[in-house]
Coordinates of C-alpha atoms in Angstrom, one line a residue:
X5 CA 27.9 -41.9 -8.8
X6 CA 31.5 -41.2 -9.3
X7 CA 33.8 -40.9 -6.4
X8 CA 34.6 -37.2 -7.3
X9 CA 30.9 -36.3 -7.3
X10 CA 29.5 -34.9 -4.1
X11 CA 26.3 -36.4 -2.8
X12 CA 23.3 -34.3 -2.4
X13 CA 23.9 -31.7 0.4
X14 CA 20.9 -32.8 2.3
X15 CA 22.3 -36.3 2.7
X16 CA 25.5 -34.9 4.2
X17 CA 23.5 -33.6 7.1
X18 CA 21.3 -36.7 7.7
X19 CA 23.7 -38.9 9.5
X20 CA 22.2 -41.1 12.2
X21 CA 24.0 -43.4 14.6
X22 CA 22.1 -46.2 16.1
X23 CA 23.1 -47.5 19.5
X24 CA 23.5 -51.3 19.3
X25 CA 23.2 -53.1 22.5
X26 CA 25.4 -56.2 23.0
X27 CA 23.9 -59.6 22.5
X28 CA 22.6 -61.8 25.3
X29 CA 24.8 -62.4 28.3
X30 CA 26.7 -65.6 28.2
X31 CA 29.2 -67.4 30.3
X32 CA 32.5 -68.2 28.8
X33 CA 32.7 -71.6 27.2
X34 CA 36.3 -72.4 27.9
X35 CA 38.5 -72.8 30.9
X36 CA 41.7 -74.7 31.8
X37 CA 40.8 -74.8 35.5
X38 CA 38.8 -77.4 37.4
X39 CA 35.1 -77.6 36.8
X40 CA 32.0 -78.7 38.6
X41 CA 29.5 -80.6 36.6
X42 CA 26.3 -82.5 36.7
X43 CA 25.1 -85.4 34.6
X44 CA 22.0 -85.2 32.4
X45 CA 20.3 -88.5 31.6
X46 CA 17.7 -89.4 29.0
X47 CA 14.1 -89.3 30.4
X48 CA 13.2 -92.4 28.3
X49 CA 16.0 -94.9 29.0
X50 CA 18.2 -93.3 31.5
X51 CA 21.3 -93.2 29.3
X52 CA 23.7 -90.3 29.9
X53 CA 23.2 -87.5 27.3
X54 CA 25.8 -85.2 28.6
X55 CA 27.1 -82.9 31.2
X56 CA 26.5 -79.3 32.3
X57 CA 29.7 -77.8 33.8
X58 CA 30.7 -74.6 35.5
X59 CA 33.8 -72.7 36.7
X60 CA 33.3 -69.5 38.8
X61 CA 36.9 -68.3 38.5
X62 CA 36.7 -67.9 34.7
X63 CA 32.9 -67.2 34.7
X64 CA 32.5 -70.1 32.4
X65 CA 29.7 -72.7 31.9
X66 CA 28.3 -74.8 29.1
X67 CA 27.0 -78.2 27.9
X68 CA 29.2 -81.1 26.8
X69 CA 27.2 -83.8 24.9
X70 CA 28.2 -87.4 25.4
X71 CA 29.4 -88.8 22.0
X72 CA 27.6 -92.1 22.5
X73 CA 24.3 -90.4 22.8
X74 CA 24.5 -88.9 19.3
X75 CA 22.0 -86.5 17.9
X76 CA 19.7 -86.7 20.9
X77 CA 22.5 -85.3 23.1
X78 CA 23.2 -82.5 20.7
X79 CA 19.6 -81.5 20.5
X80 CA 19.3 -81.5 24.3
X81 CA 22.2 -79.1 24.6
X82 CA 20.1 -76.2 23.4
X83 CA 17.9 -76.4 26.5
X84 CA 20.8 -76.3 28.9
X85 CA 22.5 -73.5 27.0
X86 CA 19.3 -71.4 27.4
X87 CA 19.1 -72.1 31.1
X88 CA 22.7 -71.0 31.5
X89 CA 22.2 -67.9 29.5
X90 CA 19.2 -66.9 31.6
X91 CA 21.2 -67.4 34.8
X92 CA 24.1 -65.3 33.4
X93 CA 21.5 -62.6 32.5
X94 CA 20.4 -62.5 36.1
X95 CA 24.0 -62.1 37.2
X96 CA 24.5 -65.3 39.2
X97 CA 27.8 -67.2 39.3
X98 CA 28.1 -70.3 37.2
X99 CA 28.2 -72.6 40.2
X100 CA 24.9 -71.2 41.4
X101 CA 23.4 -71.9 37.9
X102 CA 24.2 -75.6 38.5
X103 CA 22.4 -75.5 41.8
X104 CA 19.4 -74.0 40.2
X105 CA 19.4 -76.6 37.5
X106 CA 19.4 -79.3 40.1
X107 CA 16.5 -77.7 41.9
X108 CA 14.5 -77.8 38.6
X109 CA 16.1 -80.7 36.8
X110 CA 13.7 -81.2 33.8
X111 CA 15.0 -80.6 30.3
X112 CA 13.5 -81.4 27.0
X113 CA 14.6 -85.0 26.5
X114 CA 16.7 -85.3 29.6
X115 CA 16.9 -84.4 33.2
X116 CA 19.7 -83.5 35.6
X117 CA 20.5 -86.5 37.7
X118 CA 20.0 -85.7 41.4
X119 CA 23.2 -86.2 43.4
X120 CA 25.4 -86.1 40.3
X121 CA 27.1 -82.8 41.1
X122 CA 30.9 -83.5 41.2
X123 CA 34.3 -82.2 40.1
X124 CA 36.6 -82.8 37.2
X125 CA 40.3 -81.7 37.3
X126 CA 39.9 -79.8 34.0
X127 CA 37.3 -79.2 31.3
X128 CA 39.5 -81.3 29.0
X129 CA 39.1 -84.3 31.4
X130 CA 35.3 -83.8 31.3
X131 CA 35.4 -83.7 27.5
X132 CA 37.3 -87.0 27.5
X133 CA 34.7 -88.5 29.8
X134 CA 32.0 -87.4 27.3
X135 CA 34.0 -88.8 24.4
X136 CA 34.0 -92.2 26.1
X137 CA 37.8 -92.3 26.7

């Protein structure tokens, strides 16, 4: 159909708008402020797979895989992201999500290490720890 041709008049009247709801609730994944984090270890050998971190001030939380743990750490991250997403969906602060994780520490390949909740001066410092620097 040419641009100068009109569409059928009936189609001019049949315009529908669908309300699109936003995607799932998520915490932010970045902050430049201090973070609280917990350590997740491999169920099989006890090696550190990564860290779940949170910052209430920026409503931020996510998973940081440990570089030395390779693909196993990357695969484990999905489980922790889902748990954080569920917590955000219930409207709880990120730090409370960490407390919940410690109360039910089992993941797919790993588990949150009891007593590992601690602080890092920045998310960048935690990422350096995960990178092995």
